[in-house]
CSV table of C-alpha atoms in Angstrom, one decimal:
chain,number,residue,atom,x,y,z
M,1,UNK,CA,0.0,0.0,0.0
M,2,UNK,CA,1.3,3.5,-0.8
M,3,UNK,CA,0.8,6.4,1.6
M,4,UNK,CA,-2.3,7.7,-0.2
M,5,UNK,CA,-4.0,4.3,0.1
M,6,UNK,CA,-3.1,4.1,3.8
M,7,UNK,CA,-4.6,7.5,4.3
M,8,UNK,CA,-7.8,6.5,2.5
M,9,UNK,CA,-8.1,3.4,4.6
M,10,UNK,CA,-7.8,5.3,7.9
M,11,UNK,CA,-10.3,7.9,6.7
M,12,UNK,CA,-12.7,5.0,5.9
M,13,UNK,CA,-12.0,3.4,9.3
M,14,UNK,CA,-12.7,6.6,11.2
M,15,UNK,CA,-16.1,7.1,9.5
M,16,UNK,CA,-17.0,3.5,9.9
M,17,UNK,CA,-16.2,3.5,13.6
M,18,UNK,CA,-18.1,6.8,14.0
M,19,UNK,CA,-21.2,5.3,12.4
M,20,UNK,CA,-21.1,2.3,14.6
M,21,UNK,CA,-20.6,4.3,17.8
M,22,UNK,CA,-23.6,6.5,16.8
M,23,UNK,CA,-25.9,3.6,17.3
M,24,UNK,CA,-25.5,4.0,21.1
M,25,UNK,CA,-26.0,7.8,21.2
M,26,UNK,CA,-29.6,9.1,21.8
M,27,UNK,CA,-31.1,11.0,18.9
M,28,UNK,CA,-31.4,14.2,20.9
M,29,UNK,CA,-27.7,14.2,21.6
M,30,UNK,CA,-26.9,13.5,17.9
M,31,UNK,CA,-29.0,16.5,16.8
M,32,UNK,CA,-27.4,18.8,19.4
M,33,UNK,CA,-23.9,17.6,18.5
M,34,UNK,CA,-24.5,18.0,14.7
M,35,UNK,CA,-26.0,21.5,15.3
M,36,UNK,CA,-22.9,22.6,17.2
M,37,UNK,CA,-20.5,21.2,14.6
M,38,UNK,CA,-22.2,22.7,11.6
M,39,UNK,CA,-22.5,26.2,13.1
M,40,UNK,CA,-19.0,26.1,14.4
M,41,UNK,CA,-17.7,24.9,11.0
M,42,UNK,CA,-19.3,27.8,9.2
M,43,UNK,CA,-18.5,30.5,11.8
M,44,UNK,CA,-14.8,29.4,11.9
M,45,UNK,CA,-14.5,29.1,8.1
M,46,UNK,CA,-14.7,32.6,6.7
M,47,UNK,CA,-14.5,31.4,3.1
M,48,UNK,CA,-17.3,29.0,3.4
M,49,UNK,CA,-19.5,31.5,5.3
M,50,UNK,CA,-18.9,34.2,2.7
M,51,UNK,CA,-19.7,31.8,-0.2
M,52,UNK,CA,-23.2,31.0,1.2
M,53,UNK,CA,-23.8,34.7,2.0
M,54,UNK,CA,-22.7,35.6,-1.6
M,55,UNK,CA,-25.0,33.1,-3.1
M,56,UNK,CA,-28.0,34.2,-1.1
M,57,UNK,CA,-27.3,37.8,-2.2
M,58,UNK,CA,-27.1,36.7,-5.8
M,59,UNK,CA,-30.4,34.9,-5.6
M,60,UNK,CA,-32.4,37.3,-3.4
M,61,UNK,CA,-31.3,40.7,-4.4
M,62,UNK,CA,-34.7,42.2,-3.4
M,63,UNK,CA,-34.5,40.8,0.2
M,64,UNK,CA,-32.9,42.8,3.0
M,65,UNK,CA,-29.6,41.8,4.6
M,66,UNK,CA,-31.6,40.8,7.8
M,67,UNK,CA,-33.9,38.5,5.8
M,68,UNK,CA,-30.9,36.8,4.1
M,69,UNK,CA,-29.3,36.3,7.5
M,70,UNK,CA,-32.4,34.6,8.7
M,71,UNK,CA,-32.3,32.3,5.7
M,72,UNK,CA,-28.6,31.6,6.5
M,73,UNK,CA,-29.4,30.5,10.0
M,74,UNK,CA,-32.3,28.4,8.9
M,75,UNK,CA,-30.1,26.8,6.3
M,76,UNK,CA,-27.5,25.8,9.0
M,77,UNK,CA,-30.3,24.2,11.1
M,78,UNK,CA,-31.5,22.3,8.1
M,79,UNK,CA,-28.0,21.1,7.3
M,80,UNK,CA,-27.4,19.8,10.8
M,81,UNK,CA,-30.7,17.8,10.7
M,82,UNK,CA,-29.7,16.5,7.2
M,83,UNK,CA,-26.5,15.0,8.5
M,84,UNK,CA,-28.1,13.3,11.4
M,85,UNK,CA,-30.8,11.8,9.2
M,86,UNK,CA,-28.2,10.4,6.9
M,87,UNK,CA,-26.6,8.8,9.9
M,88,UNK,CA,-29.9,7.4,11.1
M,89,UNK,CA,-30.6,5.9,7.7
M,90,UNK,CA,-27.2,4.3,7.7
M,91,UNK,CA,-27.9,2.6,11.0
M,92,UNK,CA,-31.5,1.8,10.4
M,93,UNK,CA,-32.8,4.2,13.0
M,94,UNK,CA,-35.0,6.4,10.8
M,95,UNK,CA,-38.6,5.1,10.7
M,96,UNK,CA,-39.6,5.2,7.0
M,97,UNK,CA,-43.2,4.2,7.9
M,98,UNK,CA,-43.9,7.4,9.8
M,99,UNK,CA,-41.5,9.9,8.1
M,100,UNK,CA,-43.7,11.1,5.3
M,101,UNK,CA,-46.6,13.3,6.4
M,102,UNK,CA,-48.5,13.0,3.0
M,103,UNK,CA,-47.7,9.3,2.4
M,104,UNK,CA,-51.1,8.3,1.1
M,105,UNK,CA,-51.1,11.1,-1.5
M,106,UNK,CA,-47.6,10.2,-2.6
M,107,UNK,CA,-48.3,6.5,-2.9
M,108,UNK,CA,-51.3,7.3,-5.1
M,109,UNK,CA,-49.1,9.4,-7.4
M,110,UNK,CA,-46.4,6.6,-7.5
M,111,UNK,CA,-49.1,4.1,-8.6
M,112,UNK,CA,-50.1,6.5,-11.4
M,113,UNK,CA,-46.6,6.9,-12.6
M,114,UNK,CA,-45.8,3.1,-12.8
M,115,UNK,CA,-48.9,2.6,-14.9
M,116,UNK,CA,-47.8,5.0,-17.6
M,117,UNK,CA,-47.7,2.5,-20.5
M,118,UNK,CA,-44.2,1.2,-19.7
M,119,UNK,CA,-42.5,4.5,-20.5
M,120,UNK,CA,-39.2,5.1,-18.9
M,121,UNK,CA,-39.1,7.5,-16.0
M,122,UNK,CA,-36.6,10.2,-15.2
M,123,UNK,CA,-36.9,11.7,-11.7
M,124,UNK,CA,-35.5,15.2,-11.5
M,125,UNK,CA,-33.9,15.6,-8.1
M,126,UNK,CA,-31.8,18.3,-6.6
M,127,UNK,CA,-29.9,19.2,-3.4
M,128,UNK,CA,-33.1,20.4,-1.8
M,129,UNK,CA,-34.6,19.1,1.4
M,130,UNK,CA,-33.2,15.6,2.1
M,131,UNK,CA,-32.6,14.2,-1.3
M,132,UNK,CA,-30.8,11.1,0.1
M,133,UNK,CA,-33.9,10.2,2.2
M,134,UNK,CA,-36.0,10.7,-0.9
M,135,UNK,CA,-34.2,8.1,-2.9
M,136,UNK,CA,-34.3,5.6,-0.1
M,137,UNK,CA,-37.9,6.1,0.7
M,138,UNK,CA,-39.0,5.7,-2.9
M,139,UNK,CA,-37.1,2.5,-3.2
M,140,UNK,CA,-38.5,1.3,0.2
M,141,UNK,CA,-42.0,2.0,-1.2
M,142,UNK,CA,-41.4,0.0,-4.4
M,143,UNK,CA,-40.1,2.7,-6.9
M,144,UNK,CA,-36.5,1.7,-7.0
M,145,UNK,CA,-34.3,2.8,-9.8
M,146,UNK,CA,-30.8,3.9,-10.7
M,147,UNK,CA,-29.0,6.8,-9.1
M,148,UNK,CA,-26.4,8.5,-11.2
M,149,UNK,CA,-23.5,9.9,-9.1
M,150,UNK,CA,-19.8,10.7,-9.3
M,151,UNK,CA,-17.4,8.3,-7.6
M,152,UNK,CA,-16.1,9.7,-4.3
M,153,UNK,CA,-12.4,10.6,-4.2
M,154,UNK,CA,-11.7,8.1,-1.5
M,155,UNK,CA,-12.5,4.9,-3.4
M,156,UNK,CA,-12.5,2.8,-0.2
M,157,UNK,CA,-15.2,5.0,1.3
M,158,UNK,CA,-17.1,4.9,-2.0
M,159,UNK,CA,-17.1,1.2,-2.4
M,160,UNK,CA,-17.6,0.1,1.2
M,161,UNK,CA,-19.9,2.9,2.5
M,162,UNK,CA,-21.4,5.2,-0.1
M,163,UNK,CA,-22.4,2.7,-2.7
M,164,UNK,CA,-23.9,0.2,-0.2
M,165,UNK,CA,-25.7,3.2,1.4
M,166,UNK,CA,-27.3,4.2,-1.9
M,167,UNK,CA,-28.3,0.6,-2.7
M,168,UNK,CA,-29.6,-0.2,0.8
M,169,UNK,CA,-33.3,-0.4,-0.2
M,170,UNK,CA,-33.0,-1.6,-3.8
M,171,UNK,CA,-31.7,1.3,-5.9
M,172,UNK,CA,-28.7,0.7,-8.1
M,173,UNK,CA,-25.7,3.1,-8.4
M,174,UNK,CA,-24.3,4.2,-11.8
M,175,UNK,CA,-21.0,6.1,-12.0
M,176,UNK,CA,-21.6,9.4,-13.7
M,177,UNK,CA,-18.7,9.1,-16.2
M,178,UNK,CA,-20.0,7.1,-19.1
M,179,UNK,CA,-23.4,6.6,-17.6
M,180,UNK,CA,-25.5,7.5,-20.6
M,181,UNK,CA,-25.4,4.0,-22.2
M,182,UNK,CA,-26.7,2.4,-19.0
M,183,UNK,CA,-29.4,5.1,-18.6
M,184,UNK,CA,-30.6,4.6,-22.2
M,185,UNK,CA,-30.8,0.8,-21.6
M,186,UNK,CA,-32.8,1.3,-18.4
M,187,UNK,CA,-35.3,3.8,-19.9
M,188,UNK,CA,-35.9,1.6,-23.0
M,189,UNK,CA,-36.8,-1.2,-20.7
M,190,UNK,CA,-39.3,1.0,-18.9
M,191,UNK,CA,-37.0,1.5,-15.8
M,192,UNK,CA,-36.4,4.7,-13.8
M,193,UNK,CA,-33.3,6.8,-13.2
M,194,UNK,CA,-32.7,9.8,-10.9
M,195,UNK,CA,-30.7,12.8,-12.3
M,196,UNK,CA,-29.4,15.7,-10.3
M,197,UNK,CA,-30.3,19.0,-12.1
M,198,UNK,CA,-28.6,21.6,-9.9
M,199,UNK,CA,-24.9,21.0,-10.4
M,200,UNK,CA,-22.6,23.3,-12.4
M,201,UNK,CA,-21.9,21.2,-15.4
M,202,UNK,CA,-19.9,23.0,-18.2
M,203,UNK,CA,-20.1,22.2,-21.9
M,204,UNK,CA,-20.0,19.7,-23.6
M,205,UNK,CA,-22.2,17.9,-21.0
M,206,UNK,CA,-23.9,21.1,-19.8
M,207,UNK,CA,-25.7,24.0,-21.4
M,208,UNK,CA,-26.1,27.6,-20.4
M,209,UNK,CA,-29.3,28.6,-18.7
M,210,UNK,CA,-30.5,31.3,-16.2
M,211,UNK,CA,-30.9,30.5,-12.6
M,212,UNK,CA,-32.3,33.2,-10.4
M,213,UNK,CA,-31.7,35.6,-13.2
M,214,UNK,CA,-28.0,34.9,-13.6
M,215,UNK,CA,-26.1,32.8,-16.1
M,216,UNK,CA,-25.4,29.2,-14.9
M,217,UNK,CA,-24.7,25.9,-16.5
M,218,UNK,CA,-26.8,22.8,-16.0
M,219,UNK,CA,-26.7,19.1,-17.1
M,220,UNK,CA,-28.5,18.7,-20.4
M,221,UNK,CA,-28.8,14.9,-20.2
M,222,UNK,CA,-32.4,15.0,-19.0
M,223,UNK,CA,-33.4,17.1,-22.0
M,224,UNK,CA,-31.4,14.9,-24.4
M,225,UNK,CA,-33.0,11.8,-23.1
M,226,UNK,CA,-36.5,13.4,-23.3
M,227,UNK,CA,-36.0,14.3,-27.0
M,228,UNK,CA,-34.5,10.9,-27.9
M,229,UNK,CA,-36.7,8.4,-25.9
M,230,UNK,CA,-39.7,10.5,-24.6
M,231,UNK,CA,-39.6,9.2,-21.0
M,232,UNK,CA,-41.7,10.7,-18.3
M,233,UNK,CA,-39.8,13.5,-16.7
M,234,UNK,CA,-41.0,14.1,-13.1
M,235,UNK,CA,-39.5,16.7,-10.6
M,236,UNK,CA,-39.5,15.2,-7.1
M,237,UNK,CA,-38.6,16.9,-3.7
M,238,UNK,CA,-38.5,15.7,-0.1
M,239,UNK,CA,-39.1,18.9,1.9
M,240,UNK,CA,-38.4,18.8,5.6
M,241,UNK,CA,-41.3,19.7,7.9
M,242,UNK,CA,-39.5,18.6,11.1
M,243,UNK,CA,-36.8,16.3,12.3
M,244,UNK,CA,-37.2,13.0,10.5
M,245,UNK,CA,-40.5,14.3,9.0
M,246,UNK,CA,-41.0,15.2,5.3
M,247,UNK,CA,-43.5,16.2,2.8
M,248,UNK,CA,-42.8,14.7,-0.6
M,249,UNK,CA,-43.7,16.6,-3.7
M,250,UNK,CA,-44.1,14.5,-6.8
M,251,UNK,CA,-45.0,17.0,-9.6
M,252,UNK,CA,-46.9,16.2,-12.7
M,253,UNK,CA,-44.7,15.0,-15.6
M,254,UNK,CA,-43.1,17.9,-17.5
M,255,UNK,CA,-44.4,18.0,-21.1
M,256,UNK,CA,-42.9,21.2,-22.5
M,257,UNK,CA,-43.4,22.1,-26.2
M,258,UNK,CA,-40.2,22.8,-28.1
M,259,UNK,CA,-41.2,21.6,-31.6
M,260,UNK,CA,-40.3,24.7,-33.5
M,261,UNK,CA,-36.8,25.2,-32.1
M,262,UNK,CA,-33.6,23.9,-33.5
M,263,UNK,CA,-31.8,21.1,-31.6
M,264,UNK,CA,-29.6,23.3,-29.4
M,265,UNK,CA,-32.5,25.6,-28.5
M,266,UNK,CA,-34.7,22.6,-27.7
M,267,UNK,CA,-32.1,21.3,-25.2
M,268,UNK,CA,-31.7,24.8,-23.7
M,269,UNK,CA,-35.5,25.4,-23.4
M,270,UNK,CA,-36.1,22.0,-21.8
M,271,UNK,CA,-33.2,22.4,-19.4
M,272,UNK,CA,-34.3,25.9,-18.6
M,273,UNK,CA,-37.8,24.6,-17.8
M,274,UNK,CA,-36.4,22.0,-15.4
M,275,UNK,CA,-34.3,24.7,-13.7
M,276,UNK,CA,-37.2,27.0,-13.4
M,277,UNK,CA,-39.2,24.3,-11.5
M,278,UNK,CA,-36.4,23.9,-9.1
M,279,UNK,CA,-36.1,27.7,-8.6
M,280,UNK,CA,-39.8,27.9,-7.9
M,281,UNK,CA,-39.4,25.3,-5.2
M,282,UNK,CA,-36.4,27.0,-3.6
M,283,UNK,CA,-38.2,30.4,-3.5
M,284,UNK,CA,-41.0,28.7,-1.4
M,285,UNK,CA,-38.5,27.4,1.2
M,286,UNK,CA,-35.0,28.8,0.5
M,287,UNK,CA,-33.4,27.4,3.6
M,288,UNK,CA,-33.6,23.8,2.3
M,289,UNK,CA,-31.4,24.2,-0.7
M,290,UNK,CA,-27.6,23.6,-0.6
M,291,UNK,CA,-26.3,27.1,-0.8
M,292,UNK,CA,-22.7,26.1,-0.3
M,293,UNK,CA,-22.5,24.7,-3.9
M,294,UNK,CA,-20.8,26.9,-6.5
M,295,UNK,CA,-24.0,27.0,-8.6
M,296,UNK,CA,-23.0,30.2,-10.5
M,297,UNK,CA,-19.3,29.3,-11.1
M,298,UNK,CA,-18.5,29.7,-14.8
M,299,UNK,CA,-15.9,27.7,-16.7
M,300,UNK,CA,-12.5,29.4,-17.1
M,301,UNK,CA,-13.1,29.9,-20.8
M,302,UNK,CA,-16.5,31.7,-20.1
M,303,UNK,CA,-15.8,35.3,-19.3
M,304,UNK,CA,-19.5,36.3,-19.2
M,305,UNK,CA,-21.1,37.4,-15.9
């Protein structure tokens, strides 16, 4: 083993031991500890704190500084709950049978989706609410599919912790690099796949759009697959309404007319529509989006602002 491999192994071991030890810690203590760590990590890291404040200012130019500060504090509270919930899912301590406040409505919508003539299904997900809980709960309730994600830098953690975590209730995990072939095969067979739509993806895999009135880049794969295979494209969100308590929003399939546009403009128009839906959701509850991501970062070759 080289030094890097040894470092990766010890990182994995530390996380694994921490997860196992958490089983004996009362939930209330976990939430208190997570809240302390999250707030301290942002208050002691000026760069991280300024990035979130900058992003809130870019998105909400019409809001006062005090209003944005309130969103910031609510965001930190949300983030601390998010981390505990991931830990509880990992150790089997989150009760999926009681966690969704509108479960009956959601199950009816799921039943309608799976009856749609065998068409493939793309779930548009984002870093809003608890997206990890969302994927697990849907699989737990019978709507398992594939989750496309980039391999974690520490490959030991990825293979021994992250991938098993994602596949815990029946989902499969697809590495983002070269994923399109597997996705097409799944959709043609009437299967489902979840795609994140709020990451900064530069060309050639991304396309320029507007997000909160500012230029950004977004993954265009969902639009490409829609034009090629015509699957159902459904935005889905798991909004927190309390600790370990969520309201799941399963929107109607997005059918957006782009017939008169050329190929590039069709992709842009569809991707823009998907981004607009996410923006509308964030505006309703801004604290639950991941403001630390560099959503408006532009590629080095792009000098526009």
